[in-house]
Amino acid sequence: MSARLDLERCSRCGRCLEVCPGGLLRAGPDGRPTLAEPERCWSCAACLKECPNQALALSLPPSLGGRGTLLTAARRPDGLEWTAHFPDGRTKTLRS
Ligand code: SF4
Ligand code: SF4
């Protein structure tokens, strides 16, 4: 389980680069982040919570939603909105 980047959604704001506690996200030549050493990503979700465009997602293990399920986070006025995107197109959203 590690962070993934949706290049189409990334606006190159750089916010995720500042919050990864392991310094694993680094700016590529085009300004978009790349995940250096993905095996060191411990899925803390700090980068997801900071991204204003839901360009970052975590790939969930089978025990938490099945193969291919992605988790995104969005800041809302009343808190964080977590959405699981299942491989069959369904989604499930929770607030925290
Ligand atoms: S999930 Fe955490 S450890 Fe992994 S890249 Fe994002 S901020 Fe870094
Ligand atoms: S926070 Fe999101 S939009 Fe900003 S650079 Fe990172 S992935 Fe791209």
PDB file of N, CA, C and O in Angstrom, residues 26-81:
ATOM      1  N   ARG A  26       8.968  14.171  -4.084  1.00  0.00           N
ATOM      2  CA  ARG A  26       9.922  15.162  -4.582  1.00  0.00           C
ATOM      3  C   ARG A  26       9.431  15.706  -5.910  1.00  0.00           C
ATOM      4  O   ARG A  26       8.782  14.997  -6.684  1.00  0.00           O
ATOM      5  N   ALA A  27       9.753  16.956  -6.181  1.00  0.00           N
ATOM      6  CA  ALA A  27       9.304  17.582  -7.425  1.00  0.00           C
ATOM      7  C   ALA A  27      10.079  17.016  -8.602  1.00  0.00           C
ATOM      8  O   ALA A  27      11.309  16.946  -8.580  1.00  0.00           O
ATOM      9  N   GLY A  28       9.327  16.612  -9.642  1.00  0.00           N
ATOM     10  CA  GLY A  28       9.966  16.152 -10.864  1.00  0.00           C
ATOM     11  C   GLY A  28      10.307  17.340 -11.748  1.00  0.00           C
ATOM     12  O   GLY A  28      10.036  18.494 -11.392  1.00  0.00           O
ATOM     13  N   PRO A  29      10.866  17.093 -12.917  1.00  0.00           N
ATOM     14  CA  PRO A  29      11.278  18.170 -13.815  1.00  0.00           C
ATOM     15  C   PRO A  29      10.117  19.077 -14.229  1.00  0.00           C
ATOM     16  O   PRO A  29      10.318  20.267 -14.484  1.00  0.00           O
ATOM     17  N   ASP A  30       8.904  18.537 -14.278  1.00  0.00           N
ATOM     18  CA  ASP A  30       7.744  19.332 -14.677  1.00  0.00           C
ATOM     19  C   ASP A  30       7.014  19.941 -13.480  1.00  0.00           C
ATOM     20  O   ASP A  30       5.942  20.530 -13.639  1.00  0.00           O
ATOM     21  N   GLY A  31       7.574  19.798 -12.295  1.00  0.00           N
ATOM     22  CA  GLY A  31       6.967  20.379 -11.100  1.00  0.00           C
ATOM     23  C   GLY A  31       5.988  19.461 -10.411  1.00  0.00           C
ATOM     24  O   GLY A  31       5.557  19.742  -9.296  1.00  0.00           O
ATOM     25  N   ARG A  32       5.631  18.374 -11.049  1.00  0.00           N
ATOM     26  CA  ARG A  32       4.726  17.435 -10.389  1.00  0.00           C
ATOM     27  C   ARG A  32       5.521  16.530  -9.447  1.00  0.00           C
ATOM     28  O   ARG A  32       6.678  16.234  -9.708  1.00  0.00           O
ATOM     29  N   PRO A  33       4.880  16.078  -8.378  1.00  0.00           N
ATOM     30  CA  PRO A  33       5.604  15.226  -7.435  1.00  0.00           C
ATOM     31  C   PRO A  33       5.831  13.826  -7.992  1.00  0.00           C
ATOM     32  O   PRO A  33       5.035  13.324  -8.792  1.00  0.00           O
ATOM     33  N   THR A  34       6.902  13.236  -7.569  1.00  0.00           N
ATOM     34  CA  THR A  34       7.133  11.820  -7.823  1.00  0.00           C
ATOM     35  C   THR A  34       7.378  11.168  -6.471  1.00  0.00           C
ATOM     36  O   THR A  34       7.876  11.808  -5.539  1.00  0.00           O
ATOM     37  N   LEU A  35       7.004   9.905  -6.369  1.00  0.00           N
ATOM     38  CA  LEU A  35       7.181   9.178  -5.115  1.00  0.00           C
ATOM     39  C   LEU A  35       8.491   8.411  -5.179  1.00  0.00           C
ATOM     40  O   LEU A  35       8.593   7.374  -5.841  1.00  0.00           O
ATOM     41  N   ALA A  36       9.498   8.965  -4.521  1.00  0.00           N
ATOM     42  CA  ALA A  36      10.787   8.287  -4.456  1.00  0.00           C
ATOM     43  C   ALA A  36      10.680   7.172  -3.421  1.00  0.00           C
ATOM     44  O   ALA A  36      10.042   7.337  -2.394  1.00  0.00           O
ATOM     45  N   GLU A  37      11.249   6.063  -3.705  1.00  0.00           N
ATOM     46  CA  GLU A  37      11.262   4.930  -2.776  1.00  0.00           C
ATOM     47  C   GLU A  37       9.856   4.576  -2.283  1.00  0.00           C
ATOM     48  O   GLU A  37       9.570   4.675  -1.083  1.00  0.00           O
ATOM     49  N   PRO A  38       8.965   4.187  -3.186  1.00  0.00           N
ATOM     50  CA  PRO A  38       7.587   3.883  -2.769  1.00  0.00           C
ATOM     51  C   PRO A  38       7.504   2.798  -1.701  1.00  0.00           C
ATOM     52  O   PRO A  38       6.554   2.769  -0.924  1.00  0.00           O
ATOM     53  N   GLU A  39       8.501   1.936  -1.643  1.00  0.00           N
ATOM     54  CA  GLU A  39       8.476   0.879  -0.627  1.00  0.00           C
ATOM     55  C   GLU A  39       8.612   1.444   0.781  1.00  0.00           C
ATOM     56  O   GLU A  39       8.306   0.765   1.760  1.00  0.00           O
ATOM     57  N   ARG A  40       9.054   2.697   0.897  1.00  0.00           N
ATOM     58  CA  ARG A  40       9.185   3.319   2.224  1.00  0.00           C
ATOM     59  C   ARG A  40       7.914   4.078   2.630  1.00  0.00           C
ATOM     60  O   ARG A  40       7.818   4.565   3.755  1.00  0.00           O
ATOM     61  N   CYS A  41       6.954   4.229   1.730  1.00  0.00           N
ATOM     62  CA  CYS A  41       5.701   4.916   2.054  1.00  0.00           C
ATOM     63  C   CYS A  41       4.914   4.069   3.036  1.00  0.00           C
ATOM     64  O   CYS A  41       4.614   2.908   2.753  1.00  0.00           O
ATOM     65  N   TRP A  42       4.566   4.633   4.193  1.00  0.00           N
ATOM     66  CA  TRP A  42       3.831   3.860   5.207  1.00  0.00           C
ATOM     67  C   TRP A  42       2.361   4.264   5.257  1.00  0.00           C
ATOM     68  O   TRP A  42       1.678   4.029   6.237  1.00  0.00           O
ATOM     69  N   SER A  43       1.890   4.899   4.168  1.00  0.00           N
ATOM     70  CA  SER A  43       0.464   5.161   3.998  1.00  0.00           C
ATOM     71  C   SER A  43      -0.129   5.985   5.132  1.00  0.00           C
ATOM     72  O   SER A  43      -1.239   5.716   5.593  1.00  0.00           O
ATOM     73  N   CYS A  44       0.592   7.008   5.535  1.00  0.00           N
ATOM     74  CA  CYS A  44       0.098   7.857   6.618  1.00  0.00           C
ATOM     75  C   CYS A  44      -1.029   8.776   6.154  1.00  0.00           C
ATOM     76  O   CYS A  44      -1.763   9.326   6.960  1.00  0.00           O
ATOM     77  N   ALA A  45      -1.125   8.979   4.844  1.00  0.00           N
ATOM     78  CA  ALA A  45      -2.191   9.788   4.228  1.00  0.00           C
ATOM     79  C   ALA A  45      -2.015  11.290   4.413  1.00  0.00           C
ATOM     80  O   ALA A  45      -2.923  12.047   4.077  1.00  0.00           O
ATOM     81  N   ALA A  46      -0.887  11.733   4.952  1.00  0.00           N
ATOM     82  CA  ALA A  46      -0.669  13.176   5.110  1.00  0.00           C
ATOM     83  C   ALA A  46      -0.750  13.889   3.760  1.00  0.00           C
ATOM     84  O   ALA A  46      -1.319  14.975   3.651  1.00  0.00           O
ATOM     85  N   CYS A  47      -0.188  13.302   2.728  1.00  0.00           N
ATOM     86  CA  CYS A  47      -0.199  13.945   1.408  1.00  0.00           C
ATOM     87  C   CYS A  47      -1.619  13.996   0.835  1.00  0.00           C
ATOM     88  O   CYS A  47      -2.002  14.990   0.202  1.00  0.00           O
ATOM     89  N   LEU A  48      -2.402  12.953   1.062  1.00  0.00           N
ATOM     90  CA  LEU A  48      -3.788  12.957   0.564  1.00  0.00           C
ATOM     91  C   LEU A  48      -4.579  14.096   1.190  1.00  0.00           C
ATOM     92  O   LEU A  48      -5.342  14.796   0.514  1.00  0.00           O
ATOM     93  N   LYS A  49      -4.404  14.267   2.500  1.00  0.00           N
ATOM     94  CA  LYS A  49      -5.179  15.268   3.233  1.00  0.00           C
ATOM     95  C   LYS A  49      -4.805  16.681   2.816  1.00  0.00           C
ATOM     96  O   LYS A  49      -5.609  17.591   2.919  1.00  0.00           O
ATOM     97  N   GLU A  50      -3.584  16.866   2.339  1.00  0.00           N
ATOM     98  CA  GLU A  50      -3.116  18.204   1.966  1.00  0.00           C
ATOM     99  C   GLU A  50      -3.465  18.575   0.530  1.00  0.00           C
ATOM    100  O   GLU A  50      -3.574  19.755   0.188  1.00  0.00           O
ATOM    101  N   CYS A  51      -3.635  17.603  -0.335  1.00  0.00           N
ATOM    102  CA  CYS A  51      -3.854  17.876  -1.764  1.00  0.00           C
ATOM    103  C   CYS A  51      -5.225  18.517  -1.998  1.00  0.00           C
ATOM    104  O   CYS A  51      -6.246  17.957  -1.606  1.00  0.00           O
ATOM    105  N   PRO A  52      -5.263  19.673  -2.650  1.00  0.00           N
ATOM    106  CA  PRO A  52      -6.546  20.342  -2.878  1.00  0.00           C
ATOM    107  C   PRO A  52      -7.338  19.762  -4.051  1.00  0.00           C
ATOM    108  O   PRO A  52      -8.487  20.141  -4.259  1.00  0.00           O
ATOM    109  N   ASN A  53      -6.727  18.857  -4.798  1.00  0.00           N
ATOM    110  CA  ASN A  53      -7.362  18.376  -6.041  1.00  0.00           C
ATOM    111  C   ASN A  53      -7.660  16.886  -6.052  1.00  0.00           C
ATOM    112  O   ASN A  53      -7.997  16.342  -7.101  1.00  0.00           O
ATOM    113  N   GLN A  54      -7.504  16.222  -4.934  1.00  0.00           N
ATOM    114  CA  GLN A  54      -7.686  14.770  -4.874  1.00  0.00           C
ATOM    115  C   GLN A  54      -6.842  14.068  -5.938  1.00  0.00           C
ATOM    116  O   GLN A  54      -7.278  13.103  -6.560  1.00  0.00           O
ATOM    117  N   ALA A  55      -5.641  14.580  -6.121  1.00  0.00           N
ATOM    118  CA  ALA A  55      -4.738  13.978  -7.104  1.00  0.00           C
ATOM    119  C   ALA A  55      -3.955  12.810  -6.518  1.00  0.00           C
ATOM    120  O   ALA A  55      -3.342  12.052  -7.255  1.00  0.00           O
ATOM    121  N   LEU A  56      -3.983  12.681  -5.192  1.00  0.00           N
ATOM    122  CA  LEU A  56      -3.256  11.598  -4.538  1.00  0.00           C
ATOM    123  C   LEU A  56      -4.239  10.597  -3.952  1.00  0.00           C
ATOM    124  O   LEU A  56      -5.304  10.968  -3.454  1.00  0.00           O
ATOM    125  N   ALA A  57      -3.880   9.338  -4.031  1.00  0.00           N
ATOM    126  CA  ALA A  57      -4.739   8.280  -3.510  1.00  0.00           C
ATOM    127  C   ALA A  57      -3.874   7.206  -2.882  1.00  0.00           C
ATOM    128  O   ALA A  57      -2.686   7.075  -3.203  1.00  0.00           O
ATOM    129  N   LEU A  58      -4.467   6.445  -1.978  1.00  0.00           N
ATOM    130  CA  LEU A  58      -3.808   5.269  -1.422  1.00  0.00           C
ATOM    131  C   LEU A  58      -4.473   4.029  -1.977  1.00  0.00           C
ATOM    132  O   LEU A  58      -5.707   3.956  -2.057  1.00  0.00           O
ATOM    133  N   SER A  59      -3.675   3.071  -2.381  1.00  0.00           N
ATOM    134  CA  SER A  59      -4.185   1.793  -2.842  1.00  0.00           C
ATOM    135  C   SER A  59      -4.422   0.911  -1.627  1.00  0.00           C
ATOM    136  O   SER A  59      -3.498   0.624  -0.873  1.00  0.00           O
ATOM    137  N   LEU A  60      -5.673   0.518  -1.411  1.00  0.00           N
ATOM    138  CA  LEU A  60      -6.003  -0.253  -0.211  1.00  0.00           C
ATOM    139  C   LEU A  60      -5.742  -1.737  -0.412  1.00  0.00           C
ATOM    140  O   LEU A  60      -5.958  -2.275  -1.503  1.00  0.00           O
ATOM    141  N   PRO A  61      -5.311  -2.427   0.640  1.00  0.00           N
ATOM    142  CA  PRO A  61      -5.104  -3.874   0.536  1.00  0.00           C
ATOM    143  C   PRO A  61      -6.458  -4.598   0.440  1.00  0.00           C
ATOM    144  O   PRO A  61      -7.492  -4.027   0.789  1.00  0.00           O
ATOM    145  N   PRO A  62      -6.449  -5.837  -0.026  1.00  0.00           N
ATOM    146  CA  PRO A  62      -7.698  -6.599  -0.162  1.00  0.00           C
ATOM    147  C   PRO A  62      -8.532  -6.627   1.106  1.00  0.00           C
ATOM    148  O   PRO A  62      -9.761  -6.571   1.053  1.00  0.00           O
ATOM    149  N   SER A  63      -7.889  -6.674   2.258  1.00  0.00           N
ATOM    150  CA  SER A  63      -8.635  -6.758   3.520  1.00  0.00           C
ATOM    151  C   SER A  63      -9.421  -5.478   3.817  1.00  0.00           C
ATOM    152  O   SER A  63     -10.308  -5.470   4.647  1.00  0.00           O
ATOM    153  N   LEU A  64      -9.108  -4.391   3.123  1.00  0.00           N
ATOM    154  CA  LEU A  64      -9.798  -3.127   3.362  1.00  0.00           C
ATOM    155  C   LEU A  64     -10.548  -2.643   2.120  1.00  0.00           C
ATOM    156  O   LEU A  64     -10.674  -1.453   1.895  1.00  0.00           O
ATOM    157  N   GLY A  65     -11.024  -3.538   1.326  1.00  0.00           N
ATOM    158  CA  GLY A  65     -11.841  -3.087   0.204  1.00  0.00           C
ATOM    159  C   GLY A  65     -11.624  -3.810  -1.093  1.00  0.00           C
ATOM    160  O   GLY A  65     -12.303  -3.533  -2.072  1.00  0.00           O
ATOM    161  N   GLY A  66     -10.692  -4.700  -1.126  1.00  0.00           N
ATOM    162  CA  GLY A  66     -10.515  -5.461  -2.351  1.00  0.00           C
ATOM    163  C   GLY A  66      -9.418  -4.919  -3.233  1.00  0.00           C
ATOM    164  O   GLY A  66      -9.019  -3.769  -3.139  1.00  0.00           O
ATOM    165  N   ARG A  67      -8.940  -5.768  -4.072  1.00  0.00           N
ATOM    166  CA  ARG A  67      -7.832  -5.428  -4.973  1.00  0.00           C
ATOM    167  C   ARG A  67      -8.225  -4.275  -5.894  1.00  0.00           C
ATOM    168  O   ARG A  67      -9.283  -4.292  -6.507  1.00  0.00           O
ATOM    169  N   GLY A  68      -7.372  -3.266  -5.959  1.00  0.00           N
ATOM    170  CA  GLY A  68      -7.614  -2.164  -6.883  1.00  0.00           C
ATOM    171  C   GLY A  68      -8.426  -1.026  -6.290  1.00  0.00           C
ATOM    172  O   GLY A  68      -8.674  -0.038  -6.971  1.00  0.00           O
ATOM    173  N   THR A  69      -8.842  -1.131  -5.034  1.00  0.00           N
ATOM    174  CA  THR A  69      -9.609  -0.044  -4.422  1.00  0.00           C
ATOM    175  C   THR A  69      -8.669   1.094  -4.016  1.00  0.00           C
ATOM    176  O   THR A  69      -7.624   0.866  -3.428  1.00  0.00           O
ATOM    177  N   LEU A  70      -9.068   2.311  -4.385  1.00  0.00           N
ATOM    178  CA  LEU A  70      -8.262   3.494  -4.058  1.00  0.00           C
ATOM    179  C   LEU A  70      -9.005   4.366  -3.055  1.00  0.00           C
ATOM    180  O   LEU A  70     -10.233   4.489  -3.119  1.00  0.00           O
ATOM    181  N   LEU A  71      -8.254   4.994  -2.148  1.00  0.00           N
ATOM    182  CA  LEU A  71      -8.819   5.886  -1.134  1.00  0.00           C
ATOM    183  C   LEU A  71      -8.342   7.309  -1.412  1.00  0.00           C
ATOM    184  O   LEU A  71      -7.141   7.545  -1.583  1.00  0.00           O
ATOM    185  N   THR A  72      -9.286   8.258  -1.473  1.00  0.00           N
ATOM    186  CA  THR A  72      -8.919   9.668  -1.628  1.00  0.00           C
ATOM    187  C   THR A  72      -9.483  10.459  -0.450  1.00  0.00           C
ATOM    188  O   THR A  72     -10.384   9.993   0.259  1.00  0.00           O
ATOM    189  N   ALA A  73      -8.952  11.659  -0.258  1.00  0.00           N
ATOM    190  CA  ALA A  73      -9.412  12.534   0.827  1.00  0.00           C
ATOM    191  C   ALA A  73      -9.674  13.922   0.266  1.00  0.00           C
ATOM    192  O   ALA A  73      -8.971  14.379  -0.634  1.00  0.00           O
ATOM    193  N   ALA A  74     -10.706  14.584   0.797  1.00  0.00           N
ATOM    194  CA  ALA A  74     -11.017  15.950   0.376  1.00  0.00           C
ATOM    195  C   ALA A  74     -11.378  16.761   1.615  1.00  0.00           C
ATOM    196  O   ALA A  74     -12.119  16.285   2.478  1.00  0.00           O
ATOM    197  N   ARG A  75     -10.828  17.974   1.691  1.00  0.00           N
ATOM    198  CA  ARG A  75     -11.174  18.861   2.816  1.00  0.00           C
ATOM    199  C   ARG A  75     -12.513  19.523   2.545  1.00  0.00           C
ATOM    200  O   ARG A  75     -12.719  20.112   1.496  1.00  0.00           O
ATOM    201  N   ARG A  76     -13.423  19.420   3.496  1.00  0.00           N
ATOM    202  CA  ARG A  76     -14.730  20.086   3.418  1.00  0.00           C
ATOM    203  C   ARG A  76     -14.837  21.031   4.609  1.00  0.00           C
ATOM    204  O   ARG A  76     -14.076  20.901   5.578  1.00  0.00           O
ATOM    205  N   PRO A  77     -15.765  21.979   4.572  1.00  0.00           N
ATOM    206  CA  PRO A  77     -15.885  22.931   5.678  1.00  0.00           C
ATOM    207  C   PRO A  77     -16.081  22.261   7.037  1.00  0.00           C
ATOM    208  O   PRO A  77     -15.644  22.790   8.070  1.00  0.00           O
ATOM    209  N   ASP A  78     -16.698  21.081   7.045  1.00  0.00           N
ATOM    210  CA  ASP A  78     -16.966  20.409   8.317  1.00  0.00           C
ATOM    211  C   ASP A  78     -16.023  19.241   8.599  1.00  0.00           C
ATOM    212  O   ASP A  78     -16.269  18.435   9.466  1.00  0.00           O
ATOM    213  N   GLY A  79     -14.936  19.136   7.853  1.00  0.00           N
ATOM    214  CA  GLY A  79     -13.968  18.074   8.129  1.00  0.00           C
ATOM    215  C   GLY A  79     -13.472  17.407   6.865  1.00  0.00           C
ATOM    216  O   GLY A  79     -13.664  17.914   5.760  1.00  0.00           O
ATOM    217  N   LEU A  80     -12.844  16.245   7.051  1.00  0.00           N
ATOM    218  CA  LEU A  80     -12.307  15.511   5.905  1.00  0.00           C
ATOM    219  C   LEU A  80     -13.333  14.533   5.368  1.00  0.00           C
ATOM    220  O   LEU A  80     -14.062  13.893   6.127  1.00  0.00           O
ATOM    221  N   GLU A  81     -13.364  14.421   4.060  1.00  0.00           N
ATOM    222  CA  GLU A  81     -14.244  13.459   3.394  1.00  0.00           C
ATOM    223  C   GLU A  81     -13.361  12.391   2.749  1.00  0.00           C
ATOM    224  O   GLU A  81     -12.540  12.694   1.888  1.00  0.00           O
TER     225      GLU A  81
END
